[in-house]
C-alpha positions as CSV (number, residue, x, y, z in Angstrom):
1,X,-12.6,-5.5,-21.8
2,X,-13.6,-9.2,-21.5
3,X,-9.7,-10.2,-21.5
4,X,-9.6,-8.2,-18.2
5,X,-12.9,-9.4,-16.6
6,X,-11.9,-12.6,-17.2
7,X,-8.5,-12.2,-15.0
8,X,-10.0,-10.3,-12.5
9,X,-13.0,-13.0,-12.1
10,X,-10.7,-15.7,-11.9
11,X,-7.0,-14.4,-10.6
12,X,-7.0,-11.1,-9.6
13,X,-10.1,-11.9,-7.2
14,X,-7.8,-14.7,-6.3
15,X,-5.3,-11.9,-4.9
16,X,-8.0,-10.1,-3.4
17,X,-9.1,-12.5,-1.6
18,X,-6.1,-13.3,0.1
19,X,-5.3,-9.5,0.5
20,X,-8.9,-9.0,1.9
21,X,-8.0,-12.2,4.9
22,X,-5.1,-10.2,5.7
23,X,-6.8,-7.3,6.5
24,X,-10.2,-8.9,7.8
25,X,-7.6,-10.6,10.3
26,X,-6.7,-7.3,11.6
27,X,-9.7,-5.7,12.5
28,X,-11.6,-9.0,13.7
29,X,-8.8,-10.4,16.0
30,X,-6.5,-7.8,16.5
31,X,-6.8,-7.8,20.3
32,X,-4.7,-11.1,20.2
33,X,-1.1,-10.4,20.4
34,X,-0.4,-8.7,17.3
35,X,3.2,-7.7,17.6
36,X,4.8,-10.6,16.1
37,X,2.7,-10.1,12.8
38,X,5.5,-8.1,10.6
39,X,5.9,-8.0,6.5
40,X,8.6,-10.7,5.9
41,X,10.3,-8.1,3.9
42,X,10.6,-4.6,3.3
43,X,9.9,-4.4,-0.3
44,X,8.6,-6.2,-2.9
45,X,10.8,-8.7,-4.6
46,X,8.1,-9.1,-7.6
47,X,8.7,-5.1,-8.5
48,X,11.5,-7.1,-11.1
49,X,8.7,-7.9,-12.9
50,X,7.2,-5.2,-13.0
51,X,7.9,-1.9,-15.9
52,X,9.3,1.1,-14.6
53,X,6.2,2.9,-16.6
54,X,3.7,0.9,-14.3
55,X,0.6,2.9,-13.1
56,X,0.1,0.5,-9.9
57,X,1.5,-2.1,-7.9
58,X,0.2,-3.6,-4.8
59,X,1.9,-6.2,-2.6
60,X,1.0,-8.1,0.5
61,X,4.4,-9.0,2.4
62,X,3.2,-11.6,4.5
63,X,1.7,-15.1,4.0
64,X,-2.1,-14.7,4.7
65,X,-1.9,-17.9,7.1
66,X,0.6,-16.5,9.3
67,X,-2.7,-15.0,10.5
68,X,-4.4,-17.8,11.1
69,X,-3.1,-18.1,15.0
70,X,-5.9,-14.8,15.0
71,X,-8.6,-16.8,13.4
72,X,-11.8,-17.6,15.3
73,X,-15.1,-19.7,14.4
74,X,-13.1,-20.8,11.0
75,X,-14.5,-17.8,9.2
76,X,-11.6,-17.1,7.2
77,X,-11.2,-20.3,6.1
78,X,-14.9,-20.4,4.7
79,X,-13.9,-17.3,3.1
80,X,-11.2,-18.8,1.7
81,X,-13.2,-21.4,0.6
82,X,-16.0,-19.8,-1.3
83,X,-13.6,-17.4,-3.1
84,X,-11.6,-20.2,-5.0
85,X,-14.8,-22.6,-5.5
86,X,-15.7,-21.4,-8.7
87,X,-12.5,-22.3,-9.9
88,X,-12.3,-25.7,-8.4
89,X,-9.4,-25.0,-6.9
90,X,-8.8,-25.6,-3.1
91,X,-7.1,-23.3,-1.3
92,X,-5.7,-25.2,1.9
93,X,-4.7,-28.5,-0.8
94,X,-3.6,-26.8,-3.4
95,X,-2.3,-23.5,-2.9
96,X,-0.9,-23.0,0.6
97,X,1.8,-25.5,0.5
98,X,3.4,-23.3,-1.5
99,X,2.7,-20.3,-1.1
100,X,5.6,-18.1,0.2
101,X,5.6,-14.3,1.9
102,X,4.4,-12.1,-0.9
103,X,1.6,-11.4,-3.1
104,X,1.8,-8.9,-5.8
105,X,-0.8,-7.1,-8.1
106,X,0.4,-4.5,-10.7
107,X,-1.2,-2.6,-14.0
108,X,2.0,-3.6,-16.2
109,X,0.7,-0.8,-19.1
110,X,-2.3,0.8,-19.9
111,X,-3.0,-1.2,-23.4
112,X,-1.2,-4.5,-23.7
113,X,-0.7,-3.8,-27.9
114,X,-0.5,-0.3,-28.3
115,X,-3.3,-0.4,-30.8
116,X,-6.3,2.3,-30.0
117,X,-8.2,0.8,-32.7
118,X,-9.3,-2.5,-30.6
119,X,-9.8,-0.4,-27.6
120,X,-7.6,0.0,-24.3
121,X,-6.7,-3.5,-23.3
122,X,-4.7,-3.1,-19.5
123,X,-2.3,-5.1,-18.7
124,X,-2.5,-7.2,-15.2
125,X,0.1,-9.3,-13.5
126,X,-0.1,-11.3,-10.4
127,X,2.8,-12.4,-8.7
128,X,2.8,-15.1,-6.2
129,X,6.0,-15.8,-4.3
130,X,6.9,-19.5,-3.7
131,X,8.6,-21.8,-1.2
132,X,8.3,-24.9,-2.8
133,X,8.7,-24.5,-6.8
134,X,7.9,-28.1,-7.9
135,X,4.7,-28.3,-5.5
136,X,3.8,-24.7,-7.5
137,X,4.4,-26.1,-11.0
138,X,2.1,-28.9,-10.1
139,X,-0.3,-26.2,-9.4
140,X,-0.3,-24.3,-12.3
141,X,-0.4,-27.5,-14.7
142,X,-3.6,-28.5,-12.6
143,X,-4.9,-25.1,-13.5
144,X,-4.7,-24.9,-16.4
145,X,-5.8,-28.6,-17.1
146,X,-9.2,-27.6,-15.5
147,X,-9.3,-24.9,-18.0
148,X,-8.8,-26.9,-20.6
149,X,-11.2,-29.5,-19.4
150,X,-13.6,-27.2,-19.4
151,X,-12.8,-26.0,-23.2
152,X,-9.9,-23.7,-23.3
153,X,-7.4,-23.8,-26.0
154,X,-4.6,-25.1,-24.4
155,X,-0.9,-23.2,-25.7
156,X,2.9,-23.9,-24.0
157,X,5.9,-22.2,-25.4
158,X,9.1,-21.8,-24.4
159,X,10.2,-18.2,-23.4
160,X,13.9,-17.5,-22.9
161,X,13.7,-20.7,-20.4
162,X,10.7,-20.0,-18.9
163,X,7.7,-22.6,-19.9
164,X,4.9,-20.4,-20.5
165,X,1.2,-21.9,-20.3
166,X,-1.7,-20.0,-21.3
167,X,-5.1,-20.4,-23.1
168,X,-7.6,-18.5,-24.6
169,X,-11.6,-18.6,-25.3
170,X,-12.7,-16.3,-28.0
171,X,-15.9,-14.4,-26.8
172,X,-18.5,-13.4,-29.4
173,X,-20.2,-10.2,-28.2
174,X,-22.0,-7.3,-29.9
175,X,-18.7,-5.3,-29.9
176,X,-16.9,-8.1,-31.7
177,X,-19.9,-8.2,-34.4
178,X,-19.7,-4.7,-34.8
179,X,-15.6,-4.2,-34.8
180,X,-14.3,-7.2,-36.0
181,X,-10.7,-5.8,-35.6
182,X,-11.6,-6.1,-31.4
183,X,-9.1,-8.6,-29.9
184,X,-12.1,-9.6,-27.4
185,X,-10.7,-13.2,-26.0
186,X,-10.9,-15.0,-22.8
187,X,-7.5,-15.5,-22.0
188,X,-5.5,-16.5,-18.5
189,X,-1.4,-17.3,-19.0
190,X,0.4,-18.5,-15.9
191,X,4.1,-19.4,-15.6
192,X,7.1,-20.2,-12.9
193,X,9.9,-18.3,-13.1
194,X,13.1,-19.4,-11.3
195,X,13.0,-20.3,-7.6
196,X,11.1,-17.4,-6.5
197,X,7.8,-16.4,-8.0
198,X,4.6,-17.5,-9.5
199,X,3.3,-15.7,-12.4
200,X,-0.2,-14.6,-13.5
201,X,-1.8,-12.3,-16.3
202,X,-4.5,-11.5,-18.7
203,X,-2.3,-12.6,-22.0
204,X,0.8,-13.9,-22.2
205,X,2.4,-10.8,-24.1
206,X,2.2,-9.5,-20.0
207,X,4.3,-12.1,-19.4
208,X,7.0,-12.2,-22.0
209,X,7.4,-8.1,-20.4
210,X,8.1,-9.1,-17.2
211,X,10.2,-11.5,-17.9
212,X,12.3,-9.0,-20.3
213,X,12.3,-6.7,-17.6
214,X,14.4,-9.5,-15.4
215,X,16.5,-10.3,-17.7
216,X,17.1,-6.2,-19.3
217,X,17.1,-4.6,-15.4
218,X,17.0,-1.3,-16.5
219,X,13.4,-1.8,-17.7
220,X,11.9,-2.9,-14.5
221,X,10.4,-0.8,-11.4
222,X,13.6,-1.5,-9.2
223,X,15.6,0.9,-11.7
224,X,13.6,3.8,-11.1
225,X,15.1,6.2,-9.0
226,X,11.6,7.3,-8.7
227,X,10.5,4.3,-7.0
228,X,14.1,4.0,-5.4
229,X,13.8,7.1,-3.0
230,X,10.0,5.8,-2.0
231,X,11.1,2.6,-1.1
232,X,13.4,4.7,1.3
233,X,10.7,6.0,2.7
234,X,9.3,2.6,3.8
235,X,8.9,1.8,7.5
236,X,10.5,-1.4,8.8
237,X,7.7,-4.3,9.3
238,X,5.2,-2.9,7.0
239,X,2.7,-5.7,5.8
240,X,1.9,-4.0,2.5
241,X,2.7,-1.5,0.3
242,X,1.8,0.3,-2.6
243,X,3.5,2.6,-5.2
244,X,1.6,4.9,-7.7
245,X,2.9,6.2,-10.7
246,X,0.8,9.6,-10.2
247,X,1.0,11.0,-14.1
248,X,0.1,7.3,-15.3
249,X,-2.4,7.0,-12.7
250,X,-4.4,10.0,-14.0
251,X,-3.9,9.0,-17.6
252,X,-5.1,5.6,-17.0
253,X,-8.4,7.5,-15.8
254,X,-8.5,10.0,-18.7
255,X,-8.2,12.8,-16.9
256,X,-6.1,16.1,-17.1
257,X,-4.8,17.7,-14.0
258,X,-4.8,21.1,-13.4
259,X,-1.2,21.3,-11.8
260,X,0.8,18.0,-11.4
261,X,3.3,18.4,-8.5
262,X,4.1,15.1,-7.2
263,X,5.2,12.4,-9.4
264,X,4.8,9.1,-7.3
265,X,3.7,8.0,-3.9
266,X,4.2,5.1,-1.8
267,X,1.8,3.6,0.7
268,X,2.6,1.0,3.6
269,X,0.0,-0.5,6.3
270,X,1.4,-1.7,9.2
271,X,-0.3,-2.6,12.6
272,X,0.2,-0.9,15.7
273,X,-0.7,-2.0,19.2
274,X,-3.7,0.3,19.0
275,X,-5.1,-0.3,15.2
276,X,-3.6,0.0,11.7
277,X,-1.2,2.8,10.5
278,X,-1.1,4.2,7.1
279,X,1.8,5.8,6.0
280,X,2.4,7.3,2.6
281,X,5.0,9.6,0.7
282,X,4.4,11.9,-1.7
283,X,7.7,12.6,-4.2
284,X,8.4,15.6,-6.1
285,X,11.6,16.9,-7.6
286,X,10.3,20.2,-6.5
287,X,10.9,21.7,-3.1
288,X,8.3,21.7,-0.7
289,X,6.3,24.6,0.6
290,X,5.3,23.4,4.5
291,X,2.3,25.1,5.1
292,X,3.6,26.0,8.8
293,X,6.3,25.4,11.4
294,X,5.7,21.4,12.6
295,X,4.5,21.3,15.6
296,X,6.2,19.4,18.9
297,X,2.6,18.4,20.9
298,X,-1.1,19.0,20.5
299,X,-2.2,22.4,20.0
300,X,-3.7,24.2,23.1
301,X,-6.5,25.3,21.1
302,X,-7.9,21.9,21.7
303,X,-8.7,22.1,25.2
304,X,-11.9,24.0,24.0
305,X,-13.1,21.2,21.6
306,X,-15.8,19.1,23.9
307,X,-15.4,15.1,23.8
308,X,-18.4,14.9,21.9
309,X,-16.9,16.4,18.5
310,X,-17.8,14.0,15.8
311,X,-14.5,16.2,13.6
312,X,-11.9,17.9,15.0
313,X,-9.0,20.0,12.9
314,X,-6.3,20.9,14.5
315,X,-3.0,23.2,13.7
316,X,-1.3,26.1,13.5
317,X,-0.8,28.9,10.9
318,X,-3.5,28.8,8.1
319,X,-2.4,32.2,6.7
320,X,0.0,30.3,4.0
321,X,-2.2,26.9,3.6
322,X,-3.7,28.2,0.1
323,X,-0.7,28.7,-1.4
324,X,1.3,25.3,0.2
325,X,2.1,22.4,-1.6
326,X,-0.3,20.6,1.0
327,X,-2.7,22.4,-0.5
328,X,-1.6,21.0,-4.3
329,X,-1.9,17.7,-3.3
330,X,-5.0,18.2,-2.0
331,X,-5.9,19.7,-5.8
332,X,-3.8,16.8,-7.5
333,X,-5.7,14.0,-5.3
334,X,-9.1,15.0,-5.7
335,X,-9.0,15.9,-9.2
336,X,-7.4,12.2,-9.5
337,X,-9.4,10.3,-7.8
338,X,-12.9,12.0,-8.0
339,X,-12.5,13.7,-11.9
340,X,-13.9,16.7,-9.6
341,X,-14.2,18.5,-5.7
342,X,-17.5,17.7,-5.8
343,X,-17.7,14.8,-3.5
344,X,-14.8,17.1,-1.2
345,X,-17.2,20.4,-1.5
346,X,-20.1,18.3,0.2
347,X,-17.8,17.4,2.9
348,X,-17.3,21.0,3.7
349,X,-20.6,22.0,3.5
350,X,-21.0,23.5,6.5
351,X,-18.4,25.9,5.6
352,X,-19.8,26.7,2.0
353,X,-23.0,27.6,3.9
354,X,-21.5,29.7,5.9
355,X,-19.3,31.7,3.3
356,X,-22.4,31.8,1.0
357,X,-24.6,32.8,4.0
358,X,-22.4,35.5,4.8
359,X,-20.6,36.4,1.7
360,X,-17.5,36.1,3.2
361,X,-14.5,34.6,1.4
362,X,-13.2,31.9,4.5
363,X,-9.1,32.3,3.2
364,X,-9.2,36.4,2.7
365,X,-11.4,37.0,5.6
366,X,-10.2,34.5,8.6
367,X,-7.9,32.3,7.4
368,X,-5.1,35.2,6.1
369,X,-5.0,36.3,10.4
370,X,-4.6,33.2,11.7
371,X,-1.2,32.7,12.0
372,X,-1.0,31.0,15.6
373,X,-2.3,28.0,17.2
374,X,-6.2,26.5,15.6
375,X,-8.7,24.0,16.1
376,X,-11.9,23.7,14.3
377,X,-14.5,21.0,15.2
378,X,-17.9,19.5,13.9
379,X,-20.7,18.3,16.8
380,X,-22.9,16.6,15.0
381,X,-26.3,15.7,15.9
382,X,-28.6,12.8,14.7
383,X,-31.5,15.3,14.5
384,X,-30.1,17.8,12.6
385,X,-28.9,17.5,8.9
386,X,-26.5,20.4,9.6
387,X,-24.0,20.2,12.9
388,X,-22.8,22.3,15.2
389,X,-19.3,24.3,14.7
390,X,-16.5,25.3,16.8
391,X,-13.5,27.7,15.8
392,X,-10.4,28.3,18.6
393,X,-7.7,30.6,17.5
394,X,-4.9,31.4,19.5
395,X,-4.3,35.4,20.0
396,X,-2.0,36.9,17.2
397,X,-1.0,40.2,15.7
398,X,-4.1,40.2,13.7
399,X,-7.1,38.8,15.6
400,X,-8.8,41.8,16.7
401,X,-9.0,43.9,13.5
402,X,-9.9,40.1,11.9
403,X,-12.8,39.9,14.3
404,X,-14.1,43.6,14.0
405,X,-14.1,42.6,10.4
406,X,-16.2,39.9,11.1
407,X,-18.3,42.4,13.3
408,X,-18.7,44.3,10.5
409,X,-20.4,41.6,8.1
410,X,-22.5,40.5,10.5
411,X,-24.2,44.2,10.9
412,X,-24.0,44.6,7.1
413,X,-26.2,41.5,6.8
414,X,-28.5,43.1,9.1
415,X,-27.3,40.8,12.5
416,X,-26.9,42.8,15.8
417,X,-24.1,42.9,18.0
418,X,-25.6,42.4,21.0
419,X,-23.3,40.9,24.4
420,X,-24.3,38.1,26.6
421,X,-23.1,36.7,29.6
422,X,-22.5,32.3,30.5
423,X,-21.3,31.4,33.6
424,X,-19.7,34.6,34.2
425,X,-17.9,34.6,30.5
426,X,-18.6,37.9,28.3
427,X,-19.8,37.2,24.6
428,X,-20.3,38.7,21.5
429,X,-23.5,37.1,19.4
430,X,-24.9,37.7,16.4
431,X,-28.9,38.1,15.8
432,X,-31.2,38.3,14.0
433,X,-34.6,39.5,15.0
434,X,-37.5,37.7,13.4
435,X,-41.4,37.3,13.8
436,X,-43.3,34.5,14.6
437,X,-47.5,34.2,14.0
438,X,-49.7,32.9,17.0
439,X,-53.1,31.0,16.8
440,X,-55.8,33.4,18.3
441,X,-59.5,34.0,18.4
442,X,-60.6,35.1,14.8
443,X,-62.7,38.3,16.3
444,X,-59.4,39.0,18.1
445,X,-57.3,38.8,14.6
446,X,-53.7,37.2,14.6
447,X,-50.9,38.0,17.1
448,X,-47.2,38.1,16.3
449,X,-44.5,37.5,18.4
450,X,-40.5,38.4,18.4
451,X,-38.1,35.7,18.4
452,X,-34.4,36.6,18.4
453,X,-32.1,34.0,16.8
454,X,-28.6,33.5,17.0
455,X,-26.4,33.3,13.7
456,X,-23.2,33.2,15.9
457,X,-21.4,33.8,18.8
458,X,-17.2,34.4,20.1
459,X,-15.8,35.2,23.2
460,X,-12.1,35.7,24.6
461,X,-11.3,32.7,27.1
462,X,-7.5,32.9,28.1
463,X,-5.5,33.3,25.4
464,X,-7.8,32.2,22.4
465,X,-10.7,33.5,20.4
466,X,-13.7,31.2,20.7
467,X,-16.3,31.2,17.9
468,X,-19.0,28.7,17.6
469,X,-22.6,28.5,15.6
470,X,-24.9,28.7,18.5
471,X,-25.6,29.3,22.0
472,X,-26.0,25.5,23.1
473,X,-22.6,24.8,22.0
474,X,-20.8,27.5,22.9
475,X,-22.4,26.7,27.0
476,X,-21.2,23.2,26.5
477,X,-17.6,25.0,25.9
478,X,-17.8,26.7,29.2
479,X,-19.1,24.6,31.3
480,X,-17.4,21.3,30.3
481,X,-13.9,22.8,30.0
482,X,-12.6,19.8,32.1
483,X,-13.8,17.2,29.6
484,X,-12.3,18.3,26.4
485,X,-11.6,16.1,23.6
486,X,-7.5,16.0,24.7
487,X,-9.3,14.0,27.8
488,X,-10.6,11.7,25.3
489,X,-9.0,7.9,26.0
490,X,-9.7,7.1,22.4
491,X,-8.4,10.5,20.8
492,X,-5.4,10.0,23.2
493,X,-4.8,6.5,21.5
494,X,-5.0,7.7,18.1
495,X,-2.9,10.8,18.2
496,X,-0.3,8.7,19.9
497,X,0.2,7.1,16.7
498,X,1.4,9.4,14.6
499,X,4.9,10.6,15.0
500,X,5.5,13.6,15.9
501,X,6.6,16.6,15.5
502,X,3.8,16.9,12.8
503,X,1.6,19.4,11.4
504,X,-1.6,18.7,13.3
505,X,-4.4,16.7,13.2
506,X,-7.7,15.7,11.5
507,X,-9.4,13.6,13.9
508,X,-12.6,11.5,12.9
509,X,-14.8,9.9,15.2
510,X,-16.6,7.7,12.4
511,X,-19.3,6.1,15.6
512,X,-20.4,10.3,15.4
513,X,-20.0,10.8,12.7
514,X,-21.5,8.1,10.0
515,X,-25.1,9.5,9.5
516,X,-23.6,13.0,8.6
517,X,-20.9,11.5,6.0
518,X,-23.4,9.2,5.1
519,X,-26.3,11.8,3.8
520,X,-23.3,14.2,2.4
521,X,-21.4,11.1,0.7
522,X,-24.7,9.1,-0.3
523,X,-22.0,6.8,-2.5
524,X,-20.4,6.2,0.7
525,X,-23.2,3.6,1.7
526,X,-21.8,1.3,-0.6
527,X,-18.5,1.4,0.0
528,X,-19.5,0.1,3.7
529,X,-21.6,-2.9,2.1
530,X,-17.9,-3.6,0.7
531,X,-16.4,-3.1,3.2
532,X,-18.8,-4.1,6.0
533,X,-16.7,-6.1,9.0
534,X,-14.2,-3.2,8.7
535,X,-16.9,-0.2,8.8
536,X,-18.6,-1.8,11.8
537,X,-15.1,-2.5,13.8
538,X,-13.6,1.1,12.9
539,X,-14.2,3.6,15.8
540,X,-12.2,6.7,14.1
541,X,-9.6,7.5,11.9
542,X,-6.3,10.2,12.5
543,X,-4.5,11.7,9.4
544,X,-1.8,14.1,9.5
545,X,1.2,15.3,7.8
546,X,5.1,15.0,9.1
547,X,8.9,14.1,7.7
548,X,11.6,16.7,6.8
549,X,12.8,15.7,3.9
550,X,12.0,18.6,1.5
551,X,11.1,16.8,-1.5
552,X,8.6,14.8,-0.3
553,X,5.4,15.0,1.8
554,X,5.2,12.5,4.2
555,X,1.7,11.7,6.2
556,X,-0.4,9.2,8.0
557,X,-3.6,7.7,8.6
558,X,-4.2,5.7,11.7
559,X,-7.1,3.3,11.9
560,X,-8.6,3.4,15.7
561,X,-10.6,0.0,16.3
562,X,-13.5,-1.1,18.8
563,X,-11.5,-3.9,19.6
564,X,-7.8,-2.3,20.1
């Protein structure tokens, strides 16, 4: 494990760095004339490097100071700066003269020598591309003179023409004393290969691989028709882009999925006069289930959904969406990258309260009739731990025996029926009668009062059914029909960002919403100390699905920013 903290501490933070200016430039200055701010390329020219087994490779396709025209108050330069100073390396002397349109990060294999006695040792390579070789080579012998000034073992070889340079520190830790078979070394190997690219990695048996996988091309990433039909999928101008190795990915965690469906996925980010767009492709070579008909505009079940929704879900057809291959991504992903659903069940908590409030199973008992148009929204409050709820469904074969069904558990869970009238509009709610104890005069004795709280209400308006979790919500429905969330300016923006036709919508105000994600996703806190510039410049976030191609799932995330 030390051979890896060492990279990461030195290189791979390095890469991060430069990866993390990219995007900081983005979201700080992304109100200056963006448009001319494309990747350089449309793939990565260091996946030759790289083995077709690979878990993960990462690659920014632009050079990080082509954003500097968007820098203000030089803090990108002190960033700059303060990453590289424990290295005593300087950025703007020694690295940028060089350093071309590409920056690449991959997990070469999962244990560098295969031997399960010393641990798992991952493999890490870093590939830099160059413009000026000789002004490169000069860097890396500077490098690694530093290193060895400082009391590194110094090593060259030769490796099928390439000059390798690499050192190593041997650490003495508890785990050595105890298993003296553990290959625990402090090790960095750099080289320059060709014209094109320099190399990084945490032992130089990384990179005797990649360069074995130029010269034997049918061992590298490019010869994976895997990797071949996601690169297809890749958008022109895309500023970076990663591809996933799913299987590899979950045995890299340890885990065991339940159903494995999609083999690979690719991801590109690429800005957009309004924010940042996230596209990625999931690949199977099975053929996809869509879990409805795409959809051409905005669903009119949106119209109902007030401005002020902090969530909004939006659709058509959930009758199938169990059973779709959305759906096993969704299975495949979070078992992935959680281990478990548990961070995604307290994300729908409202609805687990409300199917274990009701006993109601949400797919047999609503879901299975709605077969039109949807929309389902979340208003939360900063009061309230729990928010508000809206549910539009358009009309359909099977909406009124699904709500007399619903009628029905409401009464057998001892809530009345009882009909109420808004502005003119008929409605259904259901109460619950309950007793409430008044302060009196002792001599007089205590006095009770009836309260009658609502558990629910719906109503017909047009051609939807309207359901919503109480009485103040379901007014602000009626009464602000003209200022829906479809006559939001920044909902507008987002949506317009995703192509269409599509499959709908998941629309995230993240200004309403943060206190409620924050006390259901308490690990979430940290990921905005992380990521802090970006979390306090991001105003709300799109997803949805589209493409055609049957053998992949194609989708989107678009990034909405205060200053876009």
């Amino acid at each position: 494990m030390n051979r890896q903290r060492s990279f990461i501490s030195f290189i791979v933070a390095g890469a991060i760095a430069l990866l993390v200016i990219a995007i900081a430039s983005f979201y700080w200055f992304f109100g200056k004339s963006p448009a001319n701010l494309i990747g350089s390329t449309s793939q990565p020219g260091a996946a030759i490097f790289v083995s077709k087994l690979s878990p993960v490779m990462v690659s920014l396709l632009a050079n990080p100071d082509r954003l500097q025209a968007l820098e203000r108050e030089e803090e990108l330069s002190k960033l700059k700066t303060s990453l590289f100073a424990k290295s005593g390396i300087d950025y703007k002397q020694d690295i940028q003269p060089w350093l071309g349109d590409e920056i690449t990060l991959a997990i070469t294999t999962l244990d560098i020598d295969r031997d399960l006695e010393n641990g798992q040792q991952t493999g890490y390579l870093l590939a830099l591309a160059t413009k000026e070789p000789e002004k490169s080579r000069e860097f890396v012998e500077l490098l690694f003179s530093k290193r060895a000034l400082a009391g590194a073992n110094l090593a060259v070889e030769q490796y099928k023409g390439v000059k390798l340079i690499y050192d190593n520190q041997e650490v003495i830790t508890e785990e050595k004393i105890q298993n003296p078979k553990s290959k625990i070394q402090n090790y960095l190997a750099g080289a320059v290969v060709g014209e094109g690219f320099v190399l990084f990695a945490n032992e130089p048996k990384v990179l005797r691989d990649a360069i074995n996988n130029v010269q034997a091309p049918d061992l590298n990433l490019t010869s994976s028709p895997e990797y071949q039909k996601a690169t297809r999928q890749l958008p022109k101008g895309g500023l970076a882009v990663a591809f996933l190795n799913l299987p590899t990915v979950a045995k890299w965690q340890g885990l065991e999925l339940p159903e494995q469906l999609y083999n690979s996925q690719i991801i590109s980010l690429a800005l957009n006069p309004k924010g940042l767009l996230a596209e990625t492709t999931f690949l199977t070579s099975s053929e996809i289930v869509p879990p409805s008909a795409p959809l051409s505009k905005p669903v009119g079940a949106l119209q109902y959904i007030p401005a002020s929704a902090g969530l909004a879900i939006s659709g058509s057809n959930l009758s199938n969406l169990g059973n779709s291959d959305l759906a096993k991504l969704w299975r495949q992903a979070t078992a992935t990258i959680y281990g478990s659903e548990d961070v995604v069940s307290r994300l729908a908590k409202p609805l687990a309260d409300i199917q274990k409030d009701w006993g109601i199973n949400l797919p047999e008992y609503i879901f299975s009739w709605v077969q039109g148009e949807y929309a389902i929204a979340l208003l939360p409050e900063k009061e309230q731990t729990t928010p508000h709820w809206i549910f539009v469904v358009e009309k359909s074969e099977g909406l009124e025996q699904g709500v007399a069904r619903l009628d029905a558990i409401a009464s057998s869970n001892g809530l009345s029926i009882n009909p109420l009238t808004i502005d003119k509009q008929k409605i259904s709610a259901w109460t619950e009668l309950t007793t409430a104890t008044k302060k009196s005069d002792v001599k007089e004795g205590a006095s009770f009062s009836i309260e009658t709280k609502v558990r629910g209400l719906h109503t017909t308006f047009g051609n939807y059914e309207i359901f919503t979790s109480d009485l103040e919500t379901m007014n602000e429905i009626l009464i602000t029909k003209d200022n829906s969330i479809i006559d939001n300016p920044n909902f507008k923006d987002s949506i317009a960002a995703i192509p269409l036709p599509n499959q709908g919508y998941i629309y995230l105000d993240w200004t309403k919403s943060q206190n409620l994600l924050e006390r259901q996703v308490p690990i979430l806190k940290l990921v905005e100390v992380l990521g802090k510039p970006f979390f306090n410049n991001l105003r709300s976030l799109t997803v949805s699905s589209y493409g055609t191609d049957t053998r992949s799932l194609k989708g989107g995330v678009f990034f909405k920013l205060h200053n876009s």
